[in-house]
Structures are given as structure tokens and as C-alpha cells.
mmCIF file of C-alpha atoms in Angstrom:
data_model
loop_
_atom_site.group_PDB
_atom_site.id
_atom_site.type_symbol
_atom_site.label_atom_id
_atom_site.label_comp_id
_atom_site.label_asym_id
_atom_site.label_seq_id
_atom_site.Cartn_x
_atom_site.Cartn_y
_atom_site.Cartn_z
ATOM 1 C CA MET A 26 0.000 0.000 0.000
ATOM 2 C CA GLY A 27 2.965 2.285 0.670
ATOM 3 C CA SER A 28 4.238 1.959 -2.867
ATOM 4 C CA PRO A 29 2.977 4.627 -5.338
ATOM 5 C CA PRO A 30 2.345 2.153 -8.230
ATOM 6 C CA PHE A 31 0.342 -0.111 -5.923
ATOM 7 C CA PHE A 32 -1.698 2.799 -4.583
ATOM 8 C CA TYR A 33 -2.324 4.095 -8.103
ATOM 9 C CA ARG A 34 -3.591 0.703 -9.306
ATOM 10 C CA TRP A 35 -5.690 0.232 -6.162
ATOM 11 C CA SER A 36 -7.238 3.700 -6.417
ATOM 12 C CA THR A 37 -8.048 3.258 -10.133
ATOM 13 C CA THR A 38 -10.283 0.334 -9.161
ATOM 14 C CA PHE A 39 -11.838 1.731 -5.995
ATOM 15 C CA SER A 40 -12.087 5.476 -6.745
ATOM 16 C CA PRO A 41 -15.427 5.335 -8.681
ATOM 17 C CA TRP A 42 -17.046 3.223 -5.920
ATOM 18 C CA LEU A 43 -15.691 5.573 -3.279
ATOM 19 C CA ALA A 44 -17.123 8.541 -5.200
ATOM 20 C CA LEU A 45 -20.521 6.877 -5.387
ATOM 21 C CA LEU A 46 -20.525 6.036 -1.661
ATOM 22 C CA ALA A 47 -19.398 9.580 -0.774
ATOM 23 C CA VAL A 48 -22.107 11.221 -2.918
ATOM 24 C CA ILE A 49 -24.860 8.988 -1.468
ATOM 25 C CA VAL A 50 -23.956 9.396 2.229
ATOM 26 C CA PHE A 51 -23.015 13.102 1.889
ATOM 27 C CA SER A 52 -26.284 13.956 0.095
ATOM 28 C CA ALA A 53 -28.377 11.822 2.466
ATOM 29 C CA GLY A 54 -26.896 13.528 5.532
ATOM 30 C CA LEU A 55 -27.403 17.046 4.183
ATOM 31 C CA PHE A 56 -30.865 16.244 2.823
ATOM 32 C CA TRP A 57 -31.913 14.798 6.184
ATOM 33 C CA GLY A 58 -30.353 17.573 8.253
ATOM 34 C CA ILE A 59 -31.346 20.601 6.183
ATOM 35 C CA GLY A 60 -34.676 19.282 4.956
ATOM 36 C CA PHE A 61 -36.136 17.070 7.661
ATOM 37 C CA ALA A 62 -34.505 17.562 11.072
ATOM 38 C CA PRO A 63 -36.790 19.356 13.547
ATOM 39 C CA THR A 64 -36.504 23.112 14.076
ATOM 40 C CA ASP A 65 -34.582 24.234 17.157
ATOM 41 C CA TYR A 66 -36.848 25.941 19.709
ATOM 42 C CA LYS A 67 -34.233 28.619 20.515
ATOM 43 C CA GLN A 68 -32.396 29.319 17.234
ATOM 44 C CA GLY A 69 -35.083 28.331 14.751
ATOM 45 C CA ASP A 70 -33.904 26.996 11.388
ATOM 46 C CA VAL A 71 -30.544 28.771 11.345
ATOM 47 C CA TYR A 72 -29.134 25.987 13.551
ATOM 48 C CA ARG A 73 -29.198 23.772 10.400
ATOM 49 C CA ILE A 74 -25.815 25.328 9.597
ATOM 50 C CA ILE A 75 -24.572 22.786 12.168
ATOM 51 C CA TYR A 76 -24.875 20.057 9.473
ATOM 52 C CA ILE A 77 -22.197 21.848 7.443
ATOM 53 C CA HIS A 78 -20.179 23.605 10.149
ATOM 54 C CA VAL A 79 -19.562 20.733 12.587
ATOM 55 C CA PRO A 80 -18.513 18.019 10.061
ATOM 56 C CA SER A 81 -16.195 20.564 8.381
ATOM 57 C CA ALA A 82 -14.624 21.528 11.711
ATOM 58 C CA ILE A 83 -14.192 17.861 12.719
ATOM 59 C CA LEU A 84 -12.499 17.129 9.385
ATOM 60 C CA ALA A 85 -10.352 20.267 9.545
ATOM 61 C CA GLU A 86 -8.811 18.994 12.798
ATOM 62 C CA SER A 87 -8.731 15.288 11.858
ATOM 63 C CA ILE A 88 -6.987 15.951 8.533
ATOM 64 C CA TYR A 89 -4.265 17.878 10.345
ATOM 65 C CA VAL A 90 -3.757 14.975 12.775
ATOM 66 C CA LEU A 91 -3.543 12.607 9.775
ATOM 67 C CA MET A 92 -0.935 14.909 8.206
ATOM 68 C CA ALA A 93 1.069 14.964 11.444
ATOM 69 C CA VAL A 94 1.048 11.137 11.568
ATOM 70 C CA CYS A 95 2.188 11.060 7.923
ATOM 71 C CA GLY A 96 4.825 13.663 8.743
ATOM 72 C CA PHE A 97 6.166 11.428 11.504
ATOM 73 C CA ILE A 98 6.180 8.391 9.181
ATOM 74 C CA SER A 99 7.886 10.438 6.469
ATOM 75 C CA MET A 100 10.580 11.665 8.868
ATOM 76 C CA VAL A 101 11.277 8.301 10.519
ATOM 77 C CA TRP A 102 10.845 5.808 7.657
ATOM 78 C CA ARG A 103 11.244 8.179 4.674
ATOM 79 C CA ALA A 104 8.114 6.705 3.084
ATOM 80 C CA LYS A 105 7.581 8.581 -0.177
ATOM 81 C CA ILE A 106 3.817 8.133 -0.131
ATOM 82 C CA ALA A 107 3.566 9.793 3.316
ATOM 83 C CA GLY A 108 5.097 12.999 1.948
ATOM 84 C CA MET A 109 2.783 12.885 -1.055
ATOM 85 C CA LEU A 110 -0.160 12.375 1.279
ATOM 86 C CA ILE A 111 0.668 15.534 3.262
ATOM 87 C CA THR A 112 0.901 17.554 0.037
ATOM 88 C CA SER A 113 -2.427 16.166 -1.208
ATOM 89 C CA ALA A 114 -4.301 16.475 2.106
ATOM 90 C CA ALA A 115 -3.234 20.055 2.912
ATOM 91 C CA PRO A 116 -5.452 21.872 0.336
ATOM 92 C CA ILE A 117 -8.431 19.706 1.332
ATOM 93 C CA GLY A 118 -7.820 20.409 5.027
ATOM 94 C CA ALA A 119 -7.466 24.121 4.273
ATOM 95 C CA GLY A 120 -10.764 23.944 2.370
ATOM 96 C CA PHE A 121 -12.634 22.346 5.271
ATOM 97 C CA THR A 122 -11.085 24.834 7.723
ATOM 98 C CA LEU A 123 -12.226 27.676 5.475
ATOM 99 C CA ILE A 124 -15.751 26.201 5.348
ATOM 100 C CA ALA A 125 -15.784 25.886 9.167
ATOM 101 C CA LEU A 126 -14.621 29.511 9.544
ATOM 102 C CA VAL A 127 -17.002 30.991 6.957
ATOM 103 C CA THR A 128 -20.071 29.000 8.056
ATOM 104 C CA GLY A 129 -19.246 29.756 11.708
ATOM 105 C CA SER A 130 -19.012 33.415 10.831
ATOM 106 C CA ILE A 131 -22.395 33.364 9.044
ATOM 107 C CA TRP A 132 -23.954 31.519 11.980
ATOM 108 C CA GLY A 133 -22.327 33.979 14.393
ATOM 109 C CA GLN A 134 -23.782 36.934 12.508
ATOM 110 C CA PHE A 135 -27.266 35.505 13.059
ATOM 111 C CA THR A 136 -26.888 34.383 16.688
ATOM 112 C CA TRP A 137 -24.222 36.713 18.158
ATOM 113 C CA GLY A 138 -24.832 39.697 15.892
ATOM 114 C CA THR A 139 -21.236 39.795 14.660
ATOM 115 C CA TRP A 140 -19.286 38.148 11.842
ATOM 116 C CA TRP A 141 -16.119 37.703 13.885
ATOM 117 C CA VAL A 142 -14.802 37.903 17.457
ATOM 118 C CA TRP A 143 -11.244 37.218 18.582
ATOM 119 C CA ASP A 144 -12.541 34.316 20.596
ATOM 120 C CA ALA A 145 -10.193 31.426 21.573
ATOM 121 C CA ARG A 146 -12.005 28.840 19.399
ATOM 122 C CA LEU A 147 -12.238 31.109 16.352
ATOM 123 C CA THR A 148 -8.678 32.402 16.650
ATOM 124 C CA SER A 149 -7.153 28.940 17.123
ATOM 125 C CA THR A 150 -9.108 27.672 14.083
ATOM 126 C CA LEU A 151 -7.794 30.641 12.084
ATOM 127 C CA ILE A 152 -4.252 29.628 13.159
ATOM 128 C CA LEU A 153 -5.014 26.119 11.873
ATOM 129 C CA PHE A 154 -5.964 27.644 8.511
ATOM 130 C CA PHE A 155 -2.653 29.576 8.478
ATOM 131 C CA LEU A 156 -0.783 26.337 9.262
ATOM 132 C CA TYR A 157 -2.421 24.607 6.301
ATOM 133 C CA SER A 158 -1.559 27.610 4.107
ATOM 134 C CA ALA A 159 2.043 27.554 5.377
ATOM 135 C CA ILE A 160 2.360 23.852 4.493
ATOM 136 C CA ILE A 161 0.977 24.437 0.974
ATOM 137 C CA GLY A 162 3.227 27.481 0.477
ATOM 138 C CA LEU A 163 6.347 25.837 1.906
ATOM 139 C CA HIS A 164 5.953 22.730 -0.239
ATOM 140 C CA SER A 165 5.456 24.650 -3.466
ATOM 141 C CA SER A 166 8.400 26.962 -2.730
ATOM 142 C CA ILE A 167 10.978 24.134 -2.501
ATOM 143 C CA GLU A 168 11.968 22.654 -5.853
ATOM 144 C CA ASN A 169 13.508 19.432 -4.506
ATOM 145 C CA LYS A 170 10.453 17.375 -3.520
ATOM 146 C CA ALA A 171 12.342 15.156 -1.036
ATOM 147 C CA LYS A 172 13.516 18.267 0.831
ATOM 148 C CA ALA A 173 10.050 19.796 0.555
ATOM 149 C CA ASP A 174 8.522 16.636 2.069
ATOM 150 C CA ARG A 175 10.942 16.806 4.988
ATOM 151 C CA ALA A 176 10.197 20.488 5.604
ATOM 152 C CA VAL A 177 6.407 20.070 5.563
ATOM 153 C CA SER A 178 6.662 16.926 7.703
ATOM 154 C CA ILE A 179 8.414 18.914 10.425
ATOM 155 C CA LEU A 180 5.813 21.686 10.173
ATOM 156 C CA ALA A 181 2.942 19.183 10.256
ATOM 157 C CA VAL A 182 4.334 17.423 13.347
ATOM 158 C CA LEU A 183 5.113 20.661 15.218
ATOM 159 C CA GLY A 184 1.824 22.295 14.245
ATOM 160 C CA VAL A 185 -0.350 19.438 15.534
ATOM 161 C CA VAL A 186 -0.219 21.088 18.972
ATOM 162 C CA ILE A 187 -2.947 23.442 17.693
ATOM 163 C CA VAL A 188 -5.508 20.593 17.516
ATOM 164 C CA PRO A 189 -5.857 19.958 21.300
ATOM 165 C CA ILE A 190 -5.798 23.737 21.810
ATOM 166 C CA ILE A 191 -8.778 24.119 19.434
ATOM 167 C CA LYS A 192 -10.559 21.209 21.107
ATOM 168 C CA LYS A 193 -10.056 22.477 24.667
ATOM 169 C CA SER A 194 -10.300 26.207 23.899
ATOM 170 C CA VAL A 195 -13.953 26.344 24.953
ATOM 171 C CA ASP A 196 -13.071 24.806 28.343
ATOM 172 C CA TRP A 197 -9.824 26.688 29.014
ATOM 173 C CA TRP A 198 -11.046 30.176 28.119
ATOM 174 C CA GLN A 199 -14.288 32.126 28.424
ATOM 175 C CA THR A 200 -15.591 32.072 24.869
ATOM 176 C CA LEU A 201 -18.658 33.098 22.916
ATOM 177 C CA HIS A 202 -18.489 29.748 21.133
ATOM 178 C CA GLN A 203 -20.620 27.077 22.785
ATOM 179 C CA SER A 204 -18.959 24.103 24.494
ATOM 180 C CA SER A 205 -18.731 20.702 22.777
ATOM 181 C CA THR A 206 -22.068 19.084 21.985
ATOM 182 C CA PHE A 207 -20.448 15.649 21.764
ATOM 183 C CA THR A 208 -17.984 14.228 24.266
ATOM 184 C CA LEU A 209 -16.695 10.701 24.747
ATOM 185 C CA THR A 210 -17.873 10.549 28.364
ATOM 186 C CA SER A 211 -21.427 11.894 28.188
ATOM 187 C CA SER A 212 -24.459 11.554 25.968
ATOM 188 C CA PRO A 213 -25.093 14.344 23.396
ATOM 189 C CA SER A 214 -26.939 17.432 24.590
ATOM 190 C CA MET A 215 -29.030 17.389 21.396
ATOM 191 C CA SER A 216 -32.193 15.494 20.606
ATOM 192 C CA PRO A 217 -31.613 12.223 18.676
ATOM 193 C CA ASP A 218 -33.717 13.650 15.797
ATOM 194 C CA MET A 219 -31.047 16.324 15.440
ATOM 195 C CA TYR A 220 -27.833 14.442 16.104
ATOM 196 C CA GLN A 221 -28.593 11.355 13.983
ATOM 197 C CA PRO A 222 -28.445 13.346 10.706
ATOM 198 C CA LEU A 223 -25.322 15.037 12.079
ATOM 199 C CA PHE A 224 -23.610 11.648 12.427
ATOM 200 C CA VAL A 225 -24.600 10.809 8.844
ATOM 201 C CA CYS A 226 -23.180 14.169 7.716
ATOM 202 C CA VAL A 227 -19.880 13.501 9.538
ATOM 203 C CA LEU A 228 -19.715 10.088 7.862
ATOM 204 C CA GLY A 229 -20.585 11.553 4.437
ATOM 205 C CA PHE A 230 -18.019 14.337 4.761
ATOM 206 C CA SER A 231 -15.409 11.716 5.775
ATOM 207 C CA PHE A 232 -16.126 9.566 2.711
ATOM 208 C CA LEU A 233 -15.969 12.700 0.586
ATOM 209 C CA PHE A 234 -12.592 13.538 2.107
ATOM 210 C CA ILE A 235 -11.250 10.026 1.403
ATOM 211 C CA PHE A 236 -12.432 10.344 -2.198
ATOM 212 C CA MET A 237 -10.917 13.824 -2.619
ATOM 213 C CA LEU A 238 -7.654 12.673 -1.041
ATOM 214 C CA THR A 239 -7.467 9.639 -3.348
ATOM 215 C CA ASN A 240 -8.199 11.861 -6.345
ATOM 216 C CA SER A 241 -5.561 14.411 -5.376
ATOM 217 C CA LEU A 242 -2.973 11.790 -4.372
ATOM 218 C CA ARG A 243 -3.279 10.114 -7.781
ATOM 219 C CA GLY A 244 -2.375 13.442 -9.392
ATOM 220 C CA GLU A 245 0.576 13.930 -7.054
ATOM 221 C CA ILE A 246 1.870 10.389 -7.738
ATOM 222 C CA ILE A 247 1.618 10.846 -11.505
ATOM 223 C CA PHE A 248 3.325 14.252 -11.301
ATOM 224 C CA ARG A 249 6.267 13.027 -9.230
ATOM 225 C CA GLU A 250 6.723 9.695 -10.999
ATOM 226 C CA ARG A 251 5.974 10.916 -14.535
ATOM 227 C CA ASP A 252 9.379 9.815 -15.807
ATOM 228 C CA LYS A 253 9.051 6.283 -14.402
ATOM 229 C CA LEU A 254 8.276 3.392 -16.704
ATOM 230 C CA TRP A 255 5.153 2.258 -14.819
ATOM 231 C CA VAL A 256 3.572 5.726 -15.226
ATOM 232 C CA LYS A 257 4.396 5.766 -18.924
ATOM 233 C CA ASN A 258 2.775 2.357 -19.279
ATOM 234 C CA GLN A 259 -0.258 2.834 -17.062
ATOM 235 C CA PHE A 260 -1.038 6.539 -17.322
ATOM 236 C CA PHE A 261 0.217 7.512 -20.761
ATOM 237 C CA GLY A 262 -0.521 4.087 -22.195
ATOM 238 C CA GLN A 263 2.830 3.787 -23.935
ATOM 239 C CA GLU A 264 4.792 0.587 -24.127
ATOM 240 C CA ARG A 265 8.527 1.171 -24.131
ATOM 241 C CA MET B 109 -45.124 20.672 -3.133
ATOM 242 C CA LEU B 110 -44.236 24.269 -4.116
ATOM 243 C CA ASP B 111 -45.305 25.475 -0.678
ATOM 244 C CA SER B 112 -42.976 23.053 1.069
ATOM 245 C CA LEU B 113 -40.153 24.054 -1.302
ATOM 246 C CA HIS B 114 -40.819 27.698 -0.446
ATOM 247 C CA VAL B 115 -40.663 26.835 3.276
ATOM 248 C CA LEU B 116 -37.400 24.946 2.677
ATOM 249 C CA PHE B 117 -35.795 27.889 0.867
ATOM 250 C CA ILE B 118 -37.032 30.672 3.137
ATOM 251 C CA MET B 119 -36.875 28.816 6.510
ATOM 252 C CA ASP B 120 -38.596 31.647 8.383
ATOM 253 C CA GLY B 121 -35.898 34.115 7.389
ATOM 254 C CA SER B 122 -32.945 31.792 8.148
ATOM 255 C CA GLY B 123 -32.859 30.396 4.603
ATOM 256 C CA PRO B 124 -30.332 32.878 3.148
ATOM 257 C CA TYR B 125 -27.861 32.044 5.959
ATOM 258 C CA VAL B 126 -28.259 28.266 5.645
ATOM 259 C CA TRP B 127 -28.167 28.234 1.824
ATOM 260 C CA LEU B 128 -25.188 30.589 1.727
ATOM 261 C CA CYS B 129 -23.317 28.072 3.907
ATOM 262 C CA PHE B 130 -24.425 25.274 1.584
ATOM 263 C CA PHE B 131 -23.081 27.120 -1.477
ATOM 264 C CA VAL B 132 -19.782 27.866 0.277
ATOM 265 C CA LEU B 133 -19.492 24.130 1.026
ATOM 266 C CA MET B 134 -20.318 23.097 -2.529
ATOM 267 C CA PHE B 135 -17.914 25.656 -4.001
ATOM 268 C CA VAL B 136 -14.934 24.597 -1.867
ATOM 269 C CA VAL B 137 -15.666 20.873 -2.372
ATOM 270 C CA SER B 138 -16.007 21.351 -6.154
ATOM 271 C CA VAL B 139 -12.700 23.242 -6.339
ATOM 272 C CA ASN B 140 -10.992 20.424 -4.398
ATOM 273 C CA ILE B 141 -12.392 17.814 -6.786
ATOM 274 C CA ILE B 142 -11.934 19.686 -10.077
ATOM 275 C CA LEU B 143 -8.389 21.036 -9.571
ATOM 276 C CA PRO B 144 -6.696 17.597 -9.271
ATOM 277 C CA ILE B 145 -8.593 16.411 -12.383
ATOM 278 C CA ILE B 146 -7.383 19.468 -14.347
ATOM 279 C CA ARG B 147 -3.854 18.808 -13.064
ATOM 280 C CA MET B 148 -3.969 15.162 -14.215
ATOM 281 C CA LYS B 149 -5.209 16.241 -17.655
ATOM 282 C CA LYS B 150 -2.392 18.815 -17.880
ATOM 283 C CA ILE B 151 0.242 16.210 -16.954
ATOM 284 C CA TYR B 152 -1.268 13.823 -19.503
ATOM 285 C CA LYS B 153 -1.171 16.479 -22.263
ATOM 286 C CA GLU B 154 2.415 17.519 -21.432
ATOM 287 C CA GLY B 155 3.535 13.886 -21.270
ATOM 288 C CA ARG B 156 1.974 13.210 -24.664
ATOM 289 C CA LEU B 157 3.589 16.314 -26.182
ATOM 290 C CA GLU B 158 7.041 15.297 -24.904
ATOM 291 C CA ASP B 159 6.786 12.118 -26.920
#
């Protein structure tokens, strides 16, 4: 699985099925949440932003943790695919962080009356977005891809400290942002009619992420290995 | 049918906020899906031209 040709062959077979699964679960979750979940007695229908905001925020943090793990693997075992994975996951992670920030801001405008506050949760999430941007920028600024992989691996591993800070920010500081709805130790503070579609959304967003990552990683593999014989045979369809 | 669609779009005044979030989501997701496909096509074209 760690070898680029193997991953490329594997993803060629599974990518269409993954896309289909992602589209079905993602659409079902959003359709259920936005169209059929009950209205909140306090916030009204605007709370439905939760079905976009929360899965995006969960993915924004999870993708960074995945990148840090890959960074560690890349530094210790010099696995080529781990470096490629960081490069491919960073724009997707940045995208989900941006969605979490923008949707949070829109929701905040409705409920708090302001687009932005320098609140611990919001500020730490903005730092996460800057970290993703730094990884993308750093990687594209270094010509030698092996060196670039090493540099972004270090940044990914060091930067992962922001994830627990984001998670605990609502407990450590007085914030406008509400505390976690879901914890490992207690049952959700939402009604099952509301959190069931949320779980489906989180699942759908995760499948979508796996599909997007596979799609992007295939491009990265082809780009880096374009002079290799297996790419010429499999991608360009030329026998040499 | 049209009434329920109207309710879904307007959502008692919250509709513009919710649908704006939905379009932001769809835009960012589409960009993340389309860009790698364009990149692959570009690599394919350049690889073909080299030969």
C-alpha cells in the first residue's frame, strides 16, 4: 500500500465506488439535516448550519492529525507516499477549515450579531488555517520534492499542537463559542432527531474527504513519478 | 409541493444564511475535486507532447 504504483492501481479500481458512496452518504446527511430535522426551539432553522459547520470543523482537525502522523512516518521511515499524502491532504484540510470559519461566521452573525470575534475557538481555528496555508506554500516553494517533504513533515508534526488547543479552547477560556455538543464521556446534549443526521453528515463528509484525497494523491503520484516506466505504461498508455 | 419548497428555501428568514453556507461548502468541495482532475489532464497532455 505504501508503494505509489500499488496505490495508483488500487485507487483506479476503488475510486469510482468511493465517489458513489461519498455522494450517497453526503447527500443523504445534508438532505436529512437541512430538509427534515426538527426546528430548534431557541435558534429556529438557522441551527441547520450545524450540518455543514460541525462536520467541516471535525475534518479540519482530523486531517491535520492525519498529516502529522504522515509527517512522523515520512521523517522516521522516509516513506515517499507519506510525503505525497501531506501535500495532497493540505489543500483539502485548508478547504474544510475555510468552510468551518465561513459557516461559523455566518452563523455567528445571526446568533451573536457579529461576523467575527477574537474568541479562543475562532482564533485557534484561524491559526489552523494559516498552518495549512504555510504547508501548501512551503511545499510549493521548494523545488527538490524530497527536501520539501521533509520540511512540511516537520511543520505538520510541530503544528499538531494546535488541535488539542482548538478542542479544549472552549473549556480553558471564556468564549462566545458554545462548548462541545459531543464528548466521549457523556451523551449528546441534542435530541436524537437532530444528532442522527449530524452523524450521517460527519460520515458523508469523511467519505468525501477520502475520495478527494485519493483523487488528489493520484495526481501527485503521476506528477512526481511521470518519468518512471510504470507511469508511462499505465497513465500515458505507452509501451517502451 | 411548491409550498414546502418555499418553506425549505425561506426557513422563516434563516434560509439565506443556511443556503449561503451550503453554497460555500459546494464551491470549496467542487474546487478540491476539479483542480486535481485538471492537473492530471495537464500532466497527460504535457507527457503526450514530450513524446
